[in-house]
């Protein structure tokens, strides 16, 4: 009987991997970066939900002050120092009049929408705050912030610091206000400010970036859009159908290789177009 041949493959031994586990600087940097990110996240969550506690030397005693955010916003260093300074200056025995004076001092910084003190022990205070979120600017004699809650407040020293478009005409001109004031608006002015915020949100939804947004009494809103040499009259709310119509008009004009000088959409369902002479 012939001897059975063995396959060459069956005689081969699988090679062991020479790759060794162990320390490497690249893996170490990855682990360190991940650990740092976790620590930062944990610190932020603790700050927002547990609050930050510090000992403040008041007029007559040391106060254990815990600062908590009601709106998940973080304090800038100068804002935190303003709170601590108000406790140092105004809180002596922790009576209601002391706390009200401290609140009044803190609210001179218009970035605070809300400040609330609670005395939680013999020498313990908990301070709850919420901050205004600037989303637009209003241009009158001075440039002011407009918050997400439709408040007009503060001064803006540089137009580039505006978080959104600059709007004009929504309120009546008045004498110069204090630097940290929140402007008191009439019912009509508040309505115009609300409408300006609504318009800015809808423009963002349709991916339009307004470079100018102005309001004219009885006629409503006018806008200019980035990279578009066209004056657009939108009128008063509702804005959604008008902006849908604007998209159709712009597409049609672009398809013809033309440019509109002015588009008027302030009459519902209609569009008046004035073309530029080429």
JSON list of C-alpha atoms in Angstrom, two decimals, residues 47-244:
[
{"chain": "A", "resi": 47, "resn": "UNK", "atom": "CA", "xyz": [-21.20, 73.47, 38.25]},
{"chain": "A", "resi": 48, "resn": "UNK", "atom": "CA", "xyz": [-24.60, 73.72, 36.60]},
{"chain": "A", "resi": 49, "resn": "UNK", "atom": "CA", "xyz": [-26.54, 71.30, 38.79]},
{"chain": "A", "resi": 50, "resn": "UNK", "atom": "CA", "xyz": [-24.72, 71.24, 42.13]},
{"chain": "A", "resi": 51, "resn": "UNK", "atom": "CA", "xyz": [-23.57, 74.85, 41.97]},
{"chain": "A", "resi": 52, "resn": "UNK", "atom": "CA", "xyz": [-20.28, 76.46, 42.89]},
{"chain": "A", "resi": 53, "resn": "UNK", "atom": "CA", "xyz": [-19.71, 77.18, 46.58]},
{"chain": "A", "resi": 54, "resn": "UNK", "atom": "CA", "xyz": [-17.29, 79.75, 47.94]},
{"chain": "A", "resi": 55, "resn": "UNK", "atom": "CA", "xyz": [-16.75, 81.52, 51.26]},
{"chain": "A", "resi": 56, "resn": "UNK", "atom": "CA", "xyz": [-17.32, 85.26, 51.11]},
{"chain": "A", "resi": 57, "resn": "UNK", "atom": "CA", "xyz": [-16.40, 87.71, 53.85]},
{"chain": "A", "resi": 58, "resn": "UNK", "atom": "CA", "xyz": [-19.50, 89.85, 54.33]},
{"chain": "A", "resi": 59, "resn": "UNK", "atom": "CA", "xyz": [-19.91, 92.93, 56.49]},
{"chain": "A", "resi": 60, "resn": "UNK", "atom": "CA", "xyz": [-20.42, 91.10, 59.79]},
{"chain": "A", "resi": 61, "resn": "UNK", "atom": "CA", "xyz": [-19.65, 87.44, 59.03]},
{"chain": "A", "resi": 62, "resn": "UNK", "atom": "CA", "xyz": [-18.36, 84.96, 56.52]},
{"chain": "A", "resi": 63, "resn": "UNK", "atom": "CA", "xyz": [-21.03, 83.63, 54.18]},
{"chain": "A", "resi": 64, "resn": "UNK", "atom": "CA", "xyz": [-20.96, 80.25, 52.46]},
{"chain": "A", "resi": 65, "resn": "UNK", "atom": "CA", "xyz": [-22.33, 81.23, 49.05]},
{"chain": "A", "resi": 66, "resn": "UNK", "atom": "CA", "xyz": [-23.53, 78.66, 46.49]},
{"chain": "A", "resi": 67, "resn": "UNK", "atom": "CA", "xyz": [-24.17, 79.95, 42.95]},
{"chain": "A", "resi": 68, "resn": "UNK", "atom": "CA", "xyz": [-26.48, 77.92, 40.69]},
{"chain": "A", "resi": 69, "resn": "UNK", "atom": "CA", "xyz": [-27.58, 78.43, 37.09]},
{"chain": "A", "resi": 70, "resn": "UNK", "atom": "CA", "xyz": [-31.28, 78.11, 36.28]},
{"chain": "A", "resi": 71, "resn": "UNK", "atom": "CA", "xyz": [-30.70, 78.12, 32.53]},
{"chain": "A", "resi": 72, "resn": "UNK", "atom": "CA", "xyz": [-27.52, 76.00, 32.12]},
{"chain": "A", "resi": 73, "resn": "UNK", "atom": "CA", "xyz": [-25.45, 79.07, 31.34]},
{"chain": "A", "resi": 74, "resn": "UNK", "atom": "CA", "xyz": [-21.92, 79.48, 32.66]},
{"chain": "A", "resi": 75, "resn": "UNK", "atom": "CA", "xyz": [-20.72, 82.61, 34.40]},
{"chain": "A", "resi": 76, "resn": "UNK", "atom": "CA", "xyz": [-17.87, 84.68, 33.05]},
{"chain": "A", "resi": 77, "resn": "UNK", "atom": "CA", "xyz": [-15.22, 85.43, 35.67]},
{"chain": "A", "resi": 78, "resn": "UNK", "atom": "CA", "xyz": [-16.24, 89.10, 35.94]},
{"chain": "A", "resi": 79, "resn": "UNK", "atom": "CA", "xyz": [-19.90, 88.10, 36.42]},
{"chain": "A", "resi": 80, "resn": "UNK", "atom": "CA", "xyz": [-19.00, 85.73, 39.25]},
{"chain": "A", "resi": 81, "resn": "UNK", "atom": "CA", "xyz": [-16.86, 88.44, 40.87]},
{"chain": "A", "resi": 82, "resn": "UNK", "atom": "CA", "xyz": [-19.79, 90.89, 40.61]},
{"chain": "A", "resi": 83, "resn": "UNK", "atom": "CA", "xyz": [-21.96, 88.48, 42.62]},
{"chain": "A", "resi": 84, "resn": "UNK", "atom": "CA", "xyz": [-19.28, 87.96, 45.27]},
{"chain": "A", "resi": 85, "resn": "UNK", "atom": "CA", "xyz": [-18.66, 91.70, 45.54]},
{"chain": "A", "resi": 86, "resn": "UNK", "atom": "CA", "xyz": [-22.39, 92.37, 46.00]},
{"chain": "A", "resi": 87, "resn": "UNK", "atom": "CA", "xyz": [-22.48, 89.92, 48.92]},
{"chain": "A", "resi": 88, "resn": "UNK", "atom": "CA", "xyz": [-19.36, 91.50, 50.45]},
{"chain": "A", "resi": 89, "resn": "UNK", "atom": "CA", "xyz": [-20.75, 95.02, 50.17]},
{"chain": "A", "resi": 90, "resn": "UNK", "atom": "CA", "xyz": [-24.44, 94.61, 50.95]},
{"chain": "A", "resi": 91, "resn": "UNK", "atom": "CA", "xyz": [-25.10, 91.46, 52.99]},
{"chain": "A", "resi": 92, "resn": "UNK", "atom": "CA", "xyz": [-24.53, 91.95, 56.72]},
{"chain": "A", "resi": 93, "resn": "UNK", "atom": "CA", "xyz": [-27.06, 89.91, 58.75]},
{"chain": "A", "resi": 94, "resn": "UNK", "atom": "CA", "xyz": [-28.72, 88.21, 55.79]},
{"chain": "A", "resi": 95, "resn": "UNK", "atom": "CA", "xyz": [-32.01, 90.05, 56.23]},
{"chain": "A", "resi": 96, "resn": "UNK", "atom": "CA", "xyz": [-34.35, 90.56, 53.29]},
{"chain": "A", "resi": 97, "resn": "UNK", "atom": "CA", "xyz": [-33.30, 94.20, 52.84]},
{"chain": "A", "resi": 98, "resn": "UNK", "atom": "CA", "xyz": [-29.64, 93.07, 52.58]},
{"chain": "A", "resi": 99, "resn": "UNK", "atom": "CA", "xyz": [-30.48, 90.51, 49.93]},
{"chain": "A", "resi": 100, "resn": "UNK", "atom": "CA", "xyz": [-32.57, 92.98, 47.92]},
{"chain": "A", "resi": 101, "resn": "UNK", "atom": "CA", "xyz": [-29.70, 95.48, 47.92]},
{"chain": "A", "resi": 102, "resn": "UNK", "atom": "CA", "xyz": [-27.31, 92.77, 46.70]},
{"chain": "A", "resi": 103, "resn": "UNK", "atom": "CA", "xyz": [-29.73, 91.71, 43.95]},
{"chain": "A", "resi": 104, "resn": "UNK", "atom": "CA", "xyz": [-30.12, 95.33, 42.83]},
{"chain": "A", "resi": 105, "resn": "UNK", "atom": "CA", "xyz": [-26.33, 95.72, 42.64]},
{"chain": "A", "resi": 106, "resn": "UNK", "atom": "CA", "xyz": [-25.89, 92.52, 40.60]},
{"chain": "A", "resi": 107, "resn": "UNK", "atom": "CA", "xyz": [-28.65, 93.43, 38.15]},
{"chain": "A", "resi": 108, "resn": "UNK", "atom": "CA", "xyz": [-26.81, 96.57, 37.09]},
{"chain": "A", "resi": 109, "resn": "UNK", "atom": "CA", "xyz": [-25.10, 94.07, 34.79]},
{"chain": "A", "resi": 110, "resn": "UNK", "atom": "CA", "xyz": [-27.77, 93.69, 32.09]},
{"chain": "A", "resi": 111, "resn": "UNK", "atom": "CA", "xyz": [-26.55, 90.21, 31.11]},
{"chain": "A", "resi": 112, "resn": "UNK", "atom": "CA", "xyz": [-28.47, 88.84, 34.13]},
{"chain": "A", "resi": 113, "resn": "UNK", "atom": "CA", "xyz": [-32.13, 88.23, 33.30]},
{"chain": "A", "resi": 114, "resn": "UNK", "atom": "CA", "xyz": [-32.84, 86.87, 36.78]},
{"chain": "A", "resi": 115, "resn": "UNK", "atom": "CA", "xyz": [-31.15, 86.87, 40.21]},
{"chain": "A", "resi": 116, "resn": "UNK", "atom": "CA", "xyz": [-32.76, 85.18, 43.23]},
{"chain": "A", "resi": 117, "resn": "UNK", "atom": "CA", "xyz": [-31.28, 84.79, 46.74]},
{"chain": "A", "resi": 118, "resn": "UNK", "atom": "CA", "xyz": [-32.32, 82.09, 49.21]},
{"chain": "A", "resi": 119, "resn": "UNK", "atom": "CA", "xyz": [-30.94, 81.95, 52.75]},
{"chain": "A", "resi": 120, "resn": "UNK", "atom": "CA", "xyz": [-30.46, 78.25, 53.42]},
{"chain": "A", "resi": 121, "resn": "UNK", "atom": "CA", "xyz": [-28.78, 78.39, 56.82]},
{"chain": "A", "resi": 122, "resn": "UNK", "atom": "CA", "xyz": [-27.38, 80.63, 59.55]},
{"chain": "A", "resi": 123, "resn": "UNK", "atom": "CA", "xyz": [-24.44, 81.64, 57.35]},
{"chain": "A", "resi": 124, "resn": "UNK", "atom": "CA", "xyz": [-25.43, 80.05, 54.03]},
{"chain": "A", "resi": 125, "resn": "UNK", "atom": "CA", "xyz": [-26.80, 81.71, 50.89]},
{"chain": "A", "resi": 126, "resn": "UNK", "atom": "CA", "xyz": [-27.85, 80.09, 47.60]},
{"chain": "A", "resi": 127, "resn": "UNK", "atom": "CA", "xyz": [-27.99, 82.37, 44.57]},
{"chain": "A", "resi": 128, "resn": "UNK", "atom": "CA", "xyz": [-29.92, 81.33, 41.45]},
{"chain": "A", "resi": 129, "resn": "UNK", "atom": "CA", "xyz": [-29.32, 83.19, 38.20]},
{"chain": "A", "resi": 130, "resn": "UNK", "atom": "CA", "xyz": [-30.37, 83.16, 34.54]},
{"chain": "A", "resi": 131, "resn": "UNK", "atom": "CA", "xyz": [-28.62, 85.08, 31.77]},
{"chain": "A", "resi": 132, "resn": "UNK", "atom": "CA", "xyz": [-29.93, 86.90, 28.74]},
{"chain": "A", "resi": 133, "resn": "UNK", "atom": "CA", "xyz": [-29.04, 85.32, 25.41]},
{"chain": "A", "resi": 134, "resn": "UNK", "atom": "CA", "xyz": [-28.31, 87.94, 22.70]},
{"chain": "A", "resi": 135, "resn": "UNK", "atom": "CA", "xyz": [-29.53, 86.84, 19.26]},
{"chain": "A", "resi": 136, "resn": "UNK", "atom": "CA", "xyz": [-29.81, 90.12, 17.30]},
{"chain": "A", "resi": 137, "resn": "UNK", "atom": "CA", "xyz": [-29.00, 93.83, 17.61]},
{"chain": "A", "resi": 138, "resn": "UNK", "atom": "CA", "xyz": [-31.10, 96.98, 17.38]},
{"chain": "A", "resi": 139, "resn": "UNK", "atom": "CA", "xyz": [-29.61, 100.12, 15.81]},
{"chain": "A", "resi": 140, "resn": "UNK", "atom": "CA", "xyz": [-30.95, 103.46, 16.97]},
{"chain": "A", "resi": 141, "resn": "UNK", "atom": "CA", "xyz": [-28.78, 106.34, 18.13]},
{"chain": "A", "resi": 142, "resn": "UNK", "atom": "CA", "xyz": [-26.87, 103.55, 19.85]},
{"chain": "A", "resi": 143, "resn": "UNK", "atom": "CA", "xyz": [-26.42, 99.86, 19.09]},
{"chain": "A", "resi": 144, "resn": "UNK", "atom": "CA", "xyz": [-28.20, 97.56, 21.58]},
{"chain": "A", "resi": 145, "resn": "UNK", "atom": "CA", "xyz": [-28.52, 93.81, 22.06]},
{"chain": "A", "resi": 146, "resn": "UNK", "atom": "CA", "xyz": [-31.84, 92.00, 21.49]},
{"chain": "A", "resi": 147, "resn": "UNK", "atom": "CA", "xyz": [-32.27, 88.89, 23.65]},
{"chain": "A", "resi": 148, "resn": "UNK", "atom": "CA", "xyz": [-34.02, 85.63, 22.77]},
{"chain": "A", "resi": 149, "resn": "UNK", "atom": "CA", "xyz": [-36.84, 86.86, 25.06]},
{"chain": "A", "resi": 150, "resn": "UNK", "atom": "CA", "xyz": [-37.28, 90.00, 22.87]},
{"chain": "A", "resi": 151, "resn": "UNK", "atom": "CA", "xyz": [-35.66, 92.41, 25.35]},
{"chain": "A", "resi": 152, "resn": "UNK", "atom": "CA", "xyz": [-33.59, 95.34, 24.06]},
{"chain": "A", "resi": 153, "resn": "UNK", "atom": "CA", "xyz": [-30.71, 96.07, 26.41]},
{"chain": "A", "resi": 154, "resn": "UNK", "atom": "CA", "xyz": [-27.12, 97.20, 26.94]},
{"chain": "A", "resi": 155, "resn": "UNK", "atom": "CA", "xyz": [-24.68, 98.74, 24.49]},
{"chain": "A", "resi": 156, "resn": "UNK", "atom": "CA", "xyz": [-22.75, 97.00, 21.73]},
{"chain": "A", "resi": 157, "resn": "UNK", "atom": "CA", "xyz": [-19.37, 98.64, 21.13]},
{"chain": "A", "resi": 158, "resn": "UNK", "atom": "CA", "xyz": [-18.64, 96.66, 17.95]},
{"chain": "A", "resi": 159, "resn": "UNK", "atom": "CA", "xyz": [-21.23, 95.58, 15.31]},
{"chain": "A", "resi": 160, "resn": "UNK", "atom": "CA", "xyz": [-19.18, 92.42, 14.73]},
{"chain": "A", "resi": 161, "resn": "UNK", "atom": "CA", "xyz": [-20.20, 91.30, 18.24]},
{"chain": "A", "resi": 162, "resn": "UNK", "atom": "CA", "xyz": [-23.85, 90.99, 17.17]},
{"chain": "A", "resi": 163, "resn": "UNK", "atom": "CA", "xyz": [-24.95, 87.35, 17.22]},
{"chain": "A", "resi": 164, "resn": "UNK", "atom": "CA", "xyz": [-27.43, 87.95, 14.39]},
{"chain": "A", "resi": 165, "resn": "UNK", "atom": "CA", "xyz": [-28.72, 90.65, 12.04]},
{"chain": "A", "resi": 166, "resn": "UNK", "atom": "CA", "xyz": [-29.02, 94.32, 12.95]},
{"chain": "A", "resi": 167, "resn": "UNK", "atom": "CA", "xyz": [-32.60, 95.65, 12.81]},
{"chain": "A", "resi": 168, "resn": "UNK", "atom": "CA", "xyz": [-33.74, 99.28, 12.65]},
{"chain": "A", "resi": 169, "resn": "UNK", "atom": "CA", "xyz": [-37.06, 101.12, 13.08]},
{"chain": "A", "resi": 170, "resn": "UNK", "atom": "CA", "xyz": [-38.84, 98.73, 15.49]},
{"chain": "A", "resi": 171, "resn": "UNK", "atom": "CA", "xyz": [-38.99, 101.23, 18.36]},
{"chain": "A", "resi": 172, "resn": "UNK", "atom": "CA", "xyz": [-39.45, 104.98, 18.66]},
{"chain": "A", "resi": 173, "resn": "UNK", "atom": "CA", "xyz": [-36.28, 106.94, 19.26]},
{"chain": "A", "resi": 174, "resn": "UNK", "atom": "CA", "xyz": [-35.81, 108.06, 22.84]},
{"chain": "A", "resi": 175, "resn": "UNK", "atom": "CA", "xyz": [-33.19, 109.88, 24.87]},
{"chain": "A", "resi": 176, "resn": "UNK", "atom": "CA", "xyz": [-29.97, 107.99, 25.48]},
{"chain": "A", "resi": 177, "resn": "UNK", "atom": "CA", "xyz": [-30.41, 105.26, 28.05]},
{"chain": "A", "resi": 178, "resn": "UNK", "atom": "CA", "xyz": [-28.00, 104.16, 30.75]},
{"chain": "A", "resi": 179, "resn": "UNK", "atom": "CA", "xyz": [-25.26, 101.77, 29.70]},
{"chain": "A", "resi": 180, "resn": "UNK", "atom": "CA", "xyz": [-26.73, 98.74, 31.47]},
{"chain": "A", "resi": 181, "resn": "UNK", "atom": "CA", "xyz": [-30.40, 99.56, 31.03]},
{"chain": "A", "resi": 182, "resn": "UNK", "atom": "CA", "xyz": [-33.08, 97.25, 29.66]},
{"chain": "A", "resi": 183, "resn": "UNK", "atom": "CA", "xyz": [-35.32, 99.47, 27.53]},
{"chain": "A", "resi": 184, "resn": "UNK", "atom": "CA", "xyz": [-38.96, 99.75, 28.54]},
{"chain": "A", "resi": 185, "resn": "UNK", "atom": "CA", "xyz": [-41.06, 99.06, 25.41]},
{"chain": "A", "resi": 186, "resn": "UNK", "atom": "CA", "xyz": [-44.62, 100.04, 24.54]},
{"chain": "A", "resi": 187, "resn": "UNK", "atom": "CA", "xyz": [-47.03, 97.28, 23.47]},
{"chain": "A", "resi": 188, "resn": "UNK", "atom": "CA", "xyz": [-46.50, 98.24, 19.81]},
{"chain": "A", "resi": 189, "resn": "UNK", "atom": "CA", "xyz": [-42.71, 98.26, 20.16]},
{"chain": "A", "resi": 190, "resn": "UNK", "atom": "CA", "xyz": [-42.78, 94.87, 21.88]},
{"chain": "A", "resi": 191, "resn": "UNK", "atom": "CA", "xyz": [-44.90, 93.48, 19.04]},
{"chain": "A", "resi": 192, "resn": "UNK", "atom": "CA", "xyz": [-42.43, 94.81, 16.46]},
{"chain": "A", "resi": 193, "resn": "UNK", "atom": "CA", "xyz": [-39.49, 93.30, 18.37]},
{"chain": "A", "resi": 194, "resn": "UNK", "atom": "CA", "xyz": [-41.25, 89.92, 18.59]},
{"chain": "A", "resi": 195, "resn": "UNK", "atom": "CA", "xyz": [-41.94, 90.04, 14.84]},
{"chain": "A", "resi": 196, "resn": "UNK", "atom": "CA", "xyz": [-38.29, 90.90, 14.10]},
{"chain": "A", "resi": 197, "resn": "UNK", "atom": "CA", "xyz": [-37.17, 87.82, 16.06]},
{"chain": "A", "resi": 198, "resn": "UNK", "atom": "CA", "xyz": [-39.72, 85.65, 14.28]},
{"chain": "A", "resi": 199, "resn": "UNK", "atom": "CA", "xyz": [-38.56, 86.94, 10.89]},
{"chain": "A", "resi": 200, "resn": "UNK", "atom": "CA", "xyz": [-34.89, 86.27, 11.72]},
{"chain": "A", "resi": 201, "resn": "UNK", "atom": "CA", "xyz": [-35.74, 82.65, 12.69]},
{"chain": "A", "resi": 202, "resn": "UNK", "atom": "CA", "xyz": [-37.71, 82.05, 9.47]},
{"chain": "A", "resi": 203, "resn": "UNK", "atom": "CA", "xyz": [-34.94, 83.59, 7.34]},
{"chain": "A", "resi": 204, "resn": "UNK", "atom": "CA", "xyz": [-32.46, 81.21, 8.99]},
{"chain": "A", "resi": 205, "resn": "UNK", "atom": "CA", "xyz": [-34.81, 78.27, 8.28]},
{"chain": "A", "resi": 206, "resn": "UNK", "atom": "CA", "xyz": [-34.79, 79.19, 4.58]},
{"chain": "A", "resi": 207, "resn": "UNK", "atom": "CA", "xyz": [-30.98, 79.58, 4.76]},
{"chain": "A", "resi": 208, "resn": "UNK", "atom": "CA", "xyz": [-31.08, 83.32, 4.02]},
{"chain": "A", "resi": 209, "resn": "UNK", "atom": "CA", "xyz": [-28.45, 85.47, 5.76]},
{"chain": "A", "resi": 210, "resn": "UNK", "atom": "CA", "xyz": [-29.83, 89.01, 6.11]},
{"chain": "A", "resi": 211, "resn": "UNK", "atom": "CA", "xyz": [-27.33, 91.87, 6.01]},
{"chain": "A", "resi": 212, "resn": "UNK", "atom": "CA", "xyz": [-29.97, 94.46, 6.81]},
{"chain": "A", "resi": 213, "resn": "UNK", "atom": "CA", "xyz": [-33.41, 94.23, 8.39]},
{"chain": "A", "resi": 214, "resn": "UNK", "atom": "CA", "xyz": [-35.52, 97.37, 8.79]},
{"chain": "A", "resi": 215, "resn": "UNK", "atom": "CA", "xyz": [-39.08, 98.16, 9.86]},
{"chain": "A", "resi": 216, "resn": "UNK", "atom": "CA", "xyz": [-41.34, 100.91, 8.58]},
{"chain": "A", "resi": 217, "resn": "UNK", "atom": "CA", "xyz": [-44.60, 101.72, 10.31]},
{"chain": "A", "resi": 218, "resn": "UNK", "atom": "CA", "xyz": [-47.67, 100.55, 8.34]},
{"chain": "A", "resi": 219, "resn": "UNK", "atom": "CA", "xyz": [-45.47, 98.98, 5.61]},
{"chain": "A", "resi": 220, "resn": "UNK", "atom": "CA", "xyz": [-43.67, 96.36, 7.70]},
{"chain": "A", "resi": 221, "resn": "UNK", "atom": "CA", "xyz": [-40.25, 94.82, 7.17]},
{"chain": "A", "resi": 222, "resn": "UNK", "atom": "CA", "xyz": [-37.62, 95.27, 4.47]},
{"chain": "A", "resi": 223, "resn": "UNK", "atom": "CA", "xyz": [-34.57, 93.05, 4.12]},
{"chain": "A", "resi": 224, "resn": "UNK", "atom": "CA", "xyz": [-31.33, 92.71, 2.22]},
{"chain": "A", "resi": 225, "resn": "UNK", "atom": "CA", "xyz": [-29.74, 89.29, 1.85]},
{"chain": "A", "resi": 226, "resn": "UNK", "atom": "CA", "xyz": [-26.03, 88.50, 1.68]},
{"chain": "A", "resi": 227, "resn": "UNK", "atom": "CA", "xyz": [-24.63, 88.17, -1.87]},
{"chain": "A", "resi": 228, "resn": "UNK", "atom": "CA", "xyz": [-27.91, 89.44, -3.35]},
{"chain": "A", "resi": 229, "resn": "UNK", "atom": "CA", "xyz": [-28.10, 93.00, -4.74]},
{"chain": "A", "resi": 230, "resn": "UNK", "atom": "CA", "xyz": [-31.85, 93.25, -4.23]},
{"chain": "A", "resi": 231, "resn": "UNK", "atom": "CA", "xyz": [-34.06, 95.29, -1.89]},
{"chain": "A", "resi": 232, "resn": "UNK", "atom": "CA", "xyz": [-36.86, 93.04, -0.63]},
{"chain": "A", "resi": 233, "resn": "UNK", "atom": "CA", "xyz": [-40.11, 94.29, 0.91]},
{"chain": "A", "resi": 234, "resn": "UNK", "atom": "CA", "xyz": [-41.78, 91.58, 3.04]},
{"chain": "A", "resi": 235, "resn": "UNK", "atom": "CA", "xyz": [-44.36, 93.66, 4.88]},
{"chain": "A", "resi": 236, "resn": "UNK", "atom": "CA", "xyz": [-45.99, 92.34, 8.06]},
{"chain": "A", "resi": 237, "resn": "UNK", "atom": "CA", "xyz": [-46.52, 88.74, 9.29]},
{"chain": "A", "resi": 238, "resn": "UNK", "atom": "CA", "xyz": [-47.18, 86.02, 8.33]},
{"chain": "A", "resi": 239, "resn": "UNK", "atom": "CA", "xyz": [-43.75, 85.63, 6.68]},
{"chain": "A", "resi": 240, "resn": "UNK", "atom": "CA", "xyz": [-43.62, 81.93, 5.74]},
{"chain": "A", "resi": 241, "resn": "UNK", "atom": "CA", "xyz": [-45.63, 82.05, 2.50]},
{"chain": "A", "resi": 242, "resn": "UNK", "atom": "CA", "xyz": [-43.85, 85.25, 1.42]},
{"chain": "A", "resi": 243, "resn": "UNK", "atom": "CA", "xyz": [-40.43, 83.66, 1.82]},
{"chain": "A", "resi": 244, "resn": "UNK", "atom": "CA", "xyz": [-41.57, 80.58, -0.08]}
]
